[in-house]
XYZ file of C-alpha atoms in Angstrom:
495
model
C 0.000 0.000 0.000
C 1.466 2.835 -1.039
C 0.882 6.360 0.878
C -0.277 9.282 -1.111
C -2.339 12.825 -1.010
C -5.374 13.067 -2.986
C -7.062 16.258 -3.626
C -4.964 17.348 -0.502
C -6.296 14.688 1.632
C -3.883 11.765 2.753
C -4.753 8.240 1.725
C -3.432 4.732 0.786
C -4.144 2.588 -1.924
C -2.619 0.370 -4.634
C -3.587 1.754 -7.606
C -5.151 5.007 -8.660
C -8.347 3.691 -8.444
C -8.417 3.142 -4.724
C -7.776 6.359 -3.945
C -9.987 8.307 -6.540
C -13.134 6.691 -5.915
C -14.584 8.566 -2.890
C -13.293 11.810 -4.479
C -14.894 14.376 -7.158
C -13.998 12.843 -10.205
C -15.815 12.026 -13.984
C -14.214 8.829 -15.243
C -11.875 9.248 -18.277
C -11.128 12.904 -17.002
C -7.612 13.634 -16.879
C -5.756 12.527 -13.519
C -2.724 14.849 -12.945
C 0.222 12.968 -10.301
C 2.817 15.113 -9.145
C 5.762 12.016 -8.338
C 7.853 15.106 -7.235
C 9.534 18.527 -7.368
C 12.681 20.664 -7.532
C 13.704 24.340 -7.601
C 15.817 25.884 -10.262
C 16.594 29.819 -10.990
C 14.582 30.942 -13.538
C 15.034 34.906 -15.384
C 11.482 35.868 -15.932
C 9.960 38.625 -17.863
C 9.981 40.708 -14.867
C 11.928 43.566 -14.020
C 12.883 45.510 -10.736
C 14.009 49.141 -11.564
C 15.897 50.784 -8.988
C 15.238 54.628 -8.379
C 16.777 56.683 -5.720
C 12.797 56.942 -4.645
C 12.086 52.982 -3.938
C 12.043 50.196 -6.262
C 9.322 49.298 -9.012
C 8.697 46.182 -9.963
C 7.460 45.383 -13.509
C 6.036 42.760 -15.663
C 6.624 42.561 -19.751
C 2.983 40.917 -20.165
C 3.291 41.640 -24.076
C 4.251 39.620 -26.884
C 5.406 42.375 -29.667
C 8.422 44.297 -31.148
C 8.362 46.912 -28.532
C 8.326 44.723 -25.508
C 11.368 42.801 -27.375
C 13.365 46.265 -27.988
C 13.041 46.563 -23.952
C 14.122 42.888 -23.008
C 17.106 43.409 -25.492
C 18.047 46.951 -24.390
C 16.754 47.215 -21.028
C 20.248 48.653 -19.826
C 19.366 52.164 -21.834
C 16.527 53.270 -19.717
C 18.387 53.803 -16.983
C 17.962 57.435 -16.810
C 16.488 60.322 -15.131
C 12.816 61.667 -14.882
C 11.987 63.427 -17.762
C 8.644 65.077 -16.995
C 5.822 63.962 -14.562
C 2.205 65.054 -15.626
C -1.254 64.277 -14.722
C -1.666 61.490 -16.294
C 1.947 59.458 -16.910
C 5.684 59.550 -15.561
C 8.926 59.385 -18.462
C 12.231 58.503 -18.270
C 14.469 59.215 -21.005
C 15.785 59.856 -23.399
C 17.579 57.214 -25.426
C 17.315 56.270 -29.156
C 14.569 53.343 -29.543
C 15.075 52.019 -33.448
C 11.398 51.049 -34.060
C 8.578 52.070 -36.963
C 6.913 55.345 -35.995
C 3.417 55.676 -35.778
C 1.136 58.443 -35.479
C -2.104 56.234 -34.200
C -3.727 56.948 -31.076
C -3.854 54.884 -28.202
C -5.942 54.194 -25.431
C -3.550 52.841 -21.512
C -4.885 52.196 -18.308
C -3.642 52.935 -14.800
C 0.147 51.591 -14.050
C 0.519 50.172 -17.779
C 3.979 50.750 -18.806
C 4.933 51.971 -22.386
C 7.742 52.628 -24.750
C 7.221 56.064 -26.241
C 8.978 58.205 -28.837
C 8.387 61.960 -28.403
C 7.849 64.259 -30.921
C 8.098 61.159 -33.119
C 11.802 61.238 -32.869
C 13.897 57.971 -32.314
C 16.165 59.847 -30.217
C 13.885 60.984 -28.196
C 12.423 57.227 -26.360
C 11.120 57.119 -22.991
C 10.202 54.671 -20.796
C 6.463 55.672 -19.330
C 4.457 54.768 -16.210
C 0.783 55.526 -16.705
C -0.690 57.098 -13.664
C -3.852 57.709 -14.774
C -6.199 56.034 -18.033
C -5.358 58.093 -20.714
C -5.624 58.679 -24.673
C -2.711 59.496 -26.350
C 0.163 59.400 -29.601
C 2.836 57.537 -27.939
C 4.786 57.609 -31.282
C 4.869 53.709 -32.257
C 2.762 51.144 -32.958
C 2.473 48.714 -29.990
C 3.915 50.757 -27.265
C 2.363 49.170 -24.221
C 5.057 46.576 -23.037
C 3.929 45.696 -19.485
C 2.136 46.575 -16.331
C 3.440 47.530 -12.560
C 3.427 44.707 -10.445
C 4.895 46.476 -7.460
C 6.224 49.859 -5.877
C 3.185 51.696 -7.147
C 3.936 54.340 -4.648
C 7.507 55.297 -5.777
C 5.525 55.863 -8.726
C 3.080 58.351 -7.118
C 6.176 60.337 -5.302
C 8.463 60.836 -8.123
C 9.877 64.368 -9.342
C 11.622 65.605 -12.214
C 15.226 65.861 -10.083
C 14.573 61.929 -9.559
C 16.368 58.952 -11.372
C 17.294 55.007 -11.965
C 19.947 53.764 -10.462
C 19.761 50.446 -12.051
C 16.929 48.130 -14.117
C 17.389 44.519 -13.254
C 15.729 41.265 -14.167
C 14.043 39.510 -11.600
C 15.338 35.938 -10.770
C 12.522 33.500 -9.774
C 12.696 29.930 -8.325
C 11.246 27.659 -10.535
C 9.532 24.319 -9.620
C 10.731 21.771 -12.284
C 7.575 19.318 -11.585
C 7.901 15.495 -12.607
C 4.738 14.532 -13.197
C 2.310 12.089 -15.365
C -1.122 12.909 -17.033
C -3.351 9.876 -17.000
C -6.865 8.323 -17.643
C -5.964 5.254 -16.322
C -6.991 4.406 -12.963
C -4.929 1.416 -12.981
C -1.956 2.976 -12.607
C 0.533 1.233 -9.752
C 0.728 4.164 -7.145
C 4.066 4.982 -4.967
C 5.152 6.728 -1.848
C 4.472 10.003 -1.783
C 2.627 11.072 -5.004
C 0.502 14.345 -5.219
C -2.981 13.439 -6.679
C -5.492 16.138 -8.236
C -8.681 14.940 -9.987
C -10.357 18.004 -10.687
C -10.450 21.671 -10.500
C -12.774 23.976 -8.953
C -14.375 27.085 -10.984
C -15.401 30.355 -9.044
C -17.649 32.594 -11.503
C -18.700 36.156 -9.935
C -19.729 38.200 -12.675
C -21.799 38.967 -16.004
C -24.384 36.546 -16.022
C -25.250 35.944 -19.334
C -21.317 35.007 -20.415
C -21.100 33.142 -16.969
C -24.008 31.147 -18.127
C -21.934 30.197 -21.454
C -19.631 28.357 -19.457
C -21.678 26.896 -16.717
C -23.309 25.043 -20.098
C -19.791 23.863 -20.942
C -19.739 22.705 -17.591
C -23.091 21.544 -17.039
C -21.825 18.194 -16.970
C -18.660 18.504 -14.787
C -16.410 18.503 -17.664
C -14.254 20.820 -19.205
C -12.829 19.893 -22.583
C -9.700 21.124 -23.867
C -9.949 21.493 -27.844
C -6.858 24.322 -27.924
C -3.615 24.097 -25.916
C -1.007 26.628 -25.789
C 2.015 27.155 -22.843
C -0.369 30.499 -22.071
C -3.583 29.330 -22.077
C -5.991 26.199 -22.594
C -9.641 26.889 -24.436
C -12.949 25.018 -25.302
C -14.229 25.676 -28.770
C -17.893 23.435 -28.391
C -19.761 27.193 -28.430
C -18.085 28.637 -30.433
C -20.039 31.217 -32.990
C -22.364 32.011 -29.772
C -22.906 35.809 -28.903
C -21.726 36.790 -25.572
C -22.096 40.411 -23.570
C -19.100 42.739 -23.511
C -18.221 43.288 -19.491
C -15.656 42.727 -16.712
C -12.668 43.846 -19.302
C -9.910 43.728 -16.433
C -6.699 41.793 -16.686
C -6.555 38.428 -17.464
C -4.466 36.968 -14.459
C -3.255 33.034 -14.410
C -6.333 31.341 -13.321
C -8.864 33.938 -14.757
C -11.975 32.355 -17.206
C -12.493 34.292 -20.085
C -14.812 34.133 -22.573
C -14.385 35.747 -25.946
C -17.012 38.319 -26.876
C -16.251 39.313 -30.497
C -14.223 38.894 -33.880
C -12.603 35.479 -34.295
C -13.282 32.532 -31.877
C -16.533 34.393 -30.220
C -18.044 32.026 -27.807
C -14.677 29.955 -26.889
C -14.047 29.667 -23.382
C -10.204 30.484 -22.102
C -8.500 29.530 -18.537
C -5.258 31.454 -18.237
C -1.648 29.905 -17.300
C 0.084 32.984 -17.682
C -0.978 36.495 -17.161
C -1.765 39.065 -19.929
C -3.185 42.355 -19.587
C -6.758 43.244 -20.176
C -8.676 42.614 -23.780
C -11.814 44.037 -25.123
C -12.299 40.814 -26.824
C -12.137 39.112 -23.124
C -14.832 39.218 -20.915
C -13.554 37.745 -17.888
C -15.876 35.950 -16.291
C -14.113 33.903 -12.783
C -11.207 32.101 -11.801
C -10.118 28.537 -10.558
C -9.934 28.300 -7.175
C -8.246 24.650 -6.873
C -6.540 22.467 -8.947
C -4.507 24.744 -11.275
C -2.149 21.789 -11.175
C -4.866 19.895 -13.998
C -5.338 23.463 -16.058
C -1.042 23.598 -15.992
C -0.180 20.493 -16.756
C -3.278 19.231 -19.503
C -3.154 19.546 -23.290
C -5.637 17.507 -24.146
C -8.368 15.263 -23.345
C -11.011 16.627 -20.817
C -10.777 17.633 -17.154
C -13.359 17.134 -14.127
C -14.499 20.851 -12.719
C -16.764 21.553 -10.057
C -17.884 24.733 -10.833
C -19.164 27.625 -7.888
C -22.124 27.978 -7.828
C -23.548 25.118 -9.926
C -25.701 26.182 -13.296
C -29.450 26.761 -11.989
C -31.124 26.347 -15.487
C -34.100 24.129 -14.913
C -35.515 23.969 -18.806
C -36.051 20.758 -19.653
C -36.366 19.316 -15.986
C -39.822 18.187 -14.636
C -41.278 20.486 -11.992
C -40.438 18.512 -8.856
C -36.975 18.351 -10.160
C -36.217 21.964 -10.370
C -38.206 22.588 -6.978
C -35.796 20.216 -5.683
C -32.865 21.841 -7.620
C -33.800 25.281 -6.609
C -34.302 24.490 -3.151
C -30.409 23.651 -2.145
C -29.892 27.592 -3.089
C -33.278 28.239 -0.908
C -34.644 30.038 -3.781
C -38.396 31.078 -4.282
C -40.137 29.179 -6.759
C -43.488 30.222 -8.717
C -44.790 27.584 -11.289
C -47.031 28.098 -14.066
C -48.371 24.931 -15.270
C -47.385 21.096 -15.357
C -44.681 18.714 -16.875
C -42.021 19.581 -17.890
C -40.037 23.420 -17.556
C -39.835 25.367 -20.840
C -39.337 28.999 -19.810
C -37.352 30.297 -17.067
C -37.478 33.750 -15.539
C -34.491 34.938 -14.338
C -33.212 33.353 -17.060
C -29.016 33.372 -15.631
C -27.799 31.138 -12.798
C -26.497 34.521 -11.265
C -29.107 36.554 -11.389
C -30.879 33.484 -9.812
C -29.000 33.389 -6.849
C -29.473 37.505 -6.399
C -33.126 37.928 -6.662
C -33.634 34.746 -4.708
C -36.997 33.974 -6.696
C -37.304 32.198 -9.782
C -40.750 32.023 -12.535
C -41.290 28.765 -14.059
C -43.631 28.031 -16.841
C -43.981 24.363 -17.395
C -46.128 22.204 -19.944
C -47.329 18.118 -20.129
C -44.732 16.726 -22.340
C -46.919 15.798 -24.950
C -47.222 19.261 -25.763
C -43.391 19.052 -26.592
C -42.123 18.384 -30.281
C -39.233 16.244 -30.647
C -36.755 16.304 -33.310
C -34.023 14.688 -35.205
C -31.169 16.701 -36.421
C -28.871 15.579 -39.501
C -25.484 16.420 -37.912
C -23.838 14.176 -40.276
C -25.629 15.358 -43.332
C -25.801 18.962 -42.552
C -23.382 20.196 -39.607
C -23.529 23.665 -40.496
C -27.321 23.733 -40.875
C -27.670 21.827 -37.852
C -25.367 24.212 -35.367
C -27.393 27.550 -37.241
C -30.666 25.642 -35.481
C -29.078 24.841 -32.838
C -28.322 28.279 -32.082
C -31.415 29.515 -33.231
C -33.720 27.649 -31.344
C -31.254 28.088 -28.223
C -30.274 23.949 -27.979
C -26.858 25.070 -27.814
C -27.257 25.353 -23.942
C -30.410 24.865 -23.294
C -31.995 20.992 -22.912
C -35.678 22.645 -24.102
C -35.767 24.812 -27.939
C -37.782 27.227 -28.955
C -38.864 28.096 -32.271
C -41.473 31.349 -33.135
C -44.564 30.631 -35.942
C -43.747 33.443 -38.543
C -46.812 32.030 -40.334
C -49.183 29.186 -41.337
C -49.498 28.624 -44.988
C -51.463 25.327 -46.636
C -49.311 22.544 -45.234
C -46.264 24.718 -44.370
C -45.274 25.869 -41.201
C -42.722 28.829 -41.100
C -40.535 29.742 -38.360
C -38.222 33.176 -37.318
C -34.828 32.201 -38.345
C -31.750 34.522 -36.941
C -30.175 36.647 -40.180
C -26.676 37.246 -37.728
C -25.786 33.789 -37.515
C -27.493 32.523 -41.201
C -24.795 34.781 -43.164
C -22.624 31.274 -43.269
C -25.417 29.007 -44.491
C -24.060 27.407 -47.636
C -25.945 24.877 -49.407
C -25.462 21.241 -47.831
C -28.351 18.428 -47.935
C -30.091 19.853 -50.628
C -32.999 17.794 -51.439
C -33.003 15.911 -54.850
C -36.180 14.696 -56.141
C -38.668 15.243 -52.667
C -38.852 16.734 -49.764
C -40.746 14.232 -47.045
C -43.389 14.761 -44.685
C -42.292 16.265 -41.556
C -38.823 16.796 -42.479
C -37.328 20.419 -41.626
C -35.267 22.722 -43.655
C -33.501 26.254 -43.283
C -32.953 28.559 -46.365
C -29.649 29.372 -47.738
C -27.399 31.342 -48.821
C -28.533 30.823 -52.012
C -31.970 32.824 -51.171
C -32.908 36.283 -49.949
C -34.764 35.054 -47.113
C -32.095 32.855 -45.831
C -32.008 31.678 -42.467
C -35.749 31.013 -42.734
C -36.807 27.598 -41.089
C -40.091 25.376 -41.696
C -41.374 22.053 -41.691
C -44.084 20.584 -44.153
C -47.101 18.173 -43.156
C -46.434 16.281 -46.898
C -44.172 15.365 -49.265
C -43.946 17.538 -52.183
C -41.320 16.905 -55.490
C -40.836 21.034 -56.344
C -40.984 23.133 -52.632
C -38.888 23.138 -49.869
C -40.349 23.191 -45.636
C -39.534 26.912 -46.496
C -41.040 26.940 -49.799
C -38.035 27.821 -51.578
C -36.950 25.913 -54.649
C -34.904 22.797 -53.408
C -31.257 24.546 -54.401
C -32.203 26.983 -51.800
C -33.027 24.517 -49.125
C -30.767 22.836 -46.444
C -32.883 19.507 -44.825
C -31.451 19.470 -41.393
C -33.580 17.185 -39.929
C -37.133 15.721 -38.833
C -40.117 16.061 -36.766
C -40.561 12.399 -35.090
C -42.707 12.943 -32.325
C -45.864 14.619 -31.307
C -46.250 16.359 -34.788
C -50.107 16.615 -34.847
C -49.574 19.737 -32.769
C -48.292 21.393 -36.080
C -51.820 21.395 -37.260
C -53.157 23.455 -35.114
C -50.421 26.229 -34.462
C -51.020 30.122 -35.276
C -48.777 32.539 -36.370
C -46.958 34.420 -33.035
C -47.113 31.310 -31.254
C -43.948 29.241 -29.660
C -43.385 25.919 -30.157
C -41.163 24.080 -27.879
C -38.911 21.351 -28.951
C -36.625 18.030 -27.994
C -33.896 16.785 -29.220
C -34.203 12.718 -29.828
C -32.009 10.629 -27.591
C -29.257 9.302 -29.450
């Protein structure tokens, strides 16, 4: 038997999987052992610059030419203060050989630039901004850091003041010998430092919080990008998420990106970078940064805080039940099964303290089949559409009744990517459901038909302009009798 510490608790065992099976853990989830550790010296990006004030202490938190210019050339910024103003603090000057630019730039408090003045290479200076500011710092990337330390020497220096010296900082460095495994029949040995999952705090902006607590919903965390800063889940990607919380994104901070390329992917941090307006930063782990460090692949076990309260899709007594760990107020509307929650966002949940429910009898509830094979790109544009992207419950909106066709809102932001895929060839079947293309003016348009027809689309678009993305299979007699402005609620089939 072999002595070891699991999720910081001490316990013996002969394999991996008699120590893991009382603890928080989703088999197959990466298992990070720690066998041991030593320390080595280690020159980080971080700088301490001497002044006859105090010492400052800096980090390089950029990746770019400017921040490179410094770590190569540090030495020539040891000079005196050149002006102090409202708003920043220079040293200089010294000649800084890098492409002018004349754009305008916006800094926060205790970022640290290069700068050329005037837009003259002789004239750089290192700057400490004191206060958030707008400004032509004379290049194109000139933020290379933030202060990490001796903020105050900052706040006290005058122009007679100077640097004595501008040192890197020497760190200890644990060099960790470790293992990343799945199996849990792994011999175990003296000593070994077990962690089976990690725990997620989120604290702010609901509506991006709830994006990850449905990554989450089922205590995993997969990791579909890997880099030595960062690992990220792509599974929602393409989904909108609010703009908020833009601070610096610490090791440990979740982040979720809100715009351009990659919106909807979920980052946790390894290494610190400074604040993004693509970033909304949304909590942080709290244990078991050991599984974020040392993972590149496969998926990890999180318990996240608090758990997601989203009880669509749940039967009545089961979100009572869920609702009452949190002791939160529940009013129900109907019977069956939850289709419409009100607050809609875990967080906002947990701060109002009351919750609206409306629920119906499941046979009021269509179910579906959705081609994912046939038509993945049609079948993630419904998915988003209809909100089955985190949601166990969709809805779709009656546009309007026509004959035997049924037509429902599409969503023209996410349908500008609908290229033809499943086009029908000679029929389109009874019940099946299809989304215009690209191909048409009305793309992004979804509807189903009650019978087959050999010319028309669900949407009644010619069959070039149709994508069939899937089929009604249950309870489709409701269709009948729907009205335009009406929602109809759907399933997913079980695979």
């Amino acid at each position: 038997m072999a002595k070891v510490i699991v999720n910081g608790k001490e316990k013996e065992g002969t394999i991996l999987r008699d120590v893991v099976k009382d603890e928080f853990y989703k088999e197959g989830g990466n298992i990070v052992i720690i066998k041991g550790t030593k320390k080595e010296a280690k020159v980080t990006r971080k700088f301490l610059i001497k002044t006859n004030k105090g010492n400052i202490s800096i980090a390089i938190t950029e990746d770019n030419k400017t921040a490179e210019f410094f770590l190569n050339n540090y030495k020539r910024f040891v000079k005196k203060v050149r002006w102090v103003s409202g708003f920043d603090v220079a040293f200089g000057p010294t000649r800084i050989d890098l492409k002018v630019s004349d754009k305008e730039k916006v800094f926060n408090r205790w970022d640290v630039l290069l700068s050329l003045s005037g837009l003259d290479k002789d004239e750089g200076h290192l700057i400490f901004i004191t206060k958030k500011t707008s400004g032509i710092y004379g290049l194109e990337e000139p933020k290379i850091g933030r202060v990490i330390g001796g903020k105050w020497v900052i706040d006290k220096l005058e122009l007679k003041d100077y640097i004595i010296d501008i040192e890197p900082i020497s760190e200890e460095k644990e060099l960790v010998d470790y293992i990343v495994t799945t199996d849990l029949n792994t011999k175990l040995e003296d000593g070994w430092r077990i962690i089976t999952y990690f725990e997620a705090e989120f604290f702010s902006e609901p509506q991006a919080t709830e994006h990850c607590l449905a990554i989450m919903e089922d205590n995993e965390f997969e990791i579909n990008e890997y880099t030595n800063t960062f690992i990220a889940n792509t599974s929602l990607k393409g989904l909108k998420v609010e703009e908020g919380n833009l601070i610096d994104r610490d090791r440990g901070c979740i982040t979720v990106r809100n715009f351009g390329e990659g919106e909807g992917k979920v980052f946790i941090y390894k290494e610190s970078r400074s604040s993004s307006l693509s970033h909304t930063v949304v909590g942080r782990v709290k244990k078991g940064m050991e599984l974020v460090d040392l993972s590149t692949s496969g998926f990890l076990t999180v318990k996240t805080i608090p758990e997601r309260l989203c009880s669509i899709g749940l039967t009545v007594d089961e979100a009572i039940e869920m609702f009452k760990k949190y002791e939160i107020e529940v009013e129900v509307e109907g019977d069956g099964i939850v289709v419409e929650q009100e607050p809609e966002y875990t967080l906002n949940v947990l701060k109002e303290k009351k919750v609206k429910l409306k629920a119906i009898d499941k046979s009021k509830v269509i179910t579906i089949e959705l081609y994912e094979d046939r038509a993945p790109i049609t079948s993630w544009y419904f998915r988003k559409t209809t909100g089955l992207t985190t949601k166990r419950v969709g809805k779709l909106h009656v546009y309007f009744k026509h004959k035997d066709i049924i037509m429902f809102k599409g969503n023209p932001e996410y349908a500008k990517g609908l290229l033809p895929e499943n086009t029908p060839k000679d029929k389109v079947k009874a019940l099946e459901i299809g989304v215009s293309n690209m191909v048409s003016r009305y793309k992004g348009m979804i509807g189903v038909r009650l019978s087959d027809h050999d010319k028309f689309g669900p949407t009644g678009e010619s069959f070039e302009k149709t994508n069939i993305v899937g089929r009604v299979v249950e309870n489709w007699e409701l269709l009948k009798n729907v009205k335009s402005g009406e929602d109809v609620y759907i399933l997913l089939k079980k695979s």
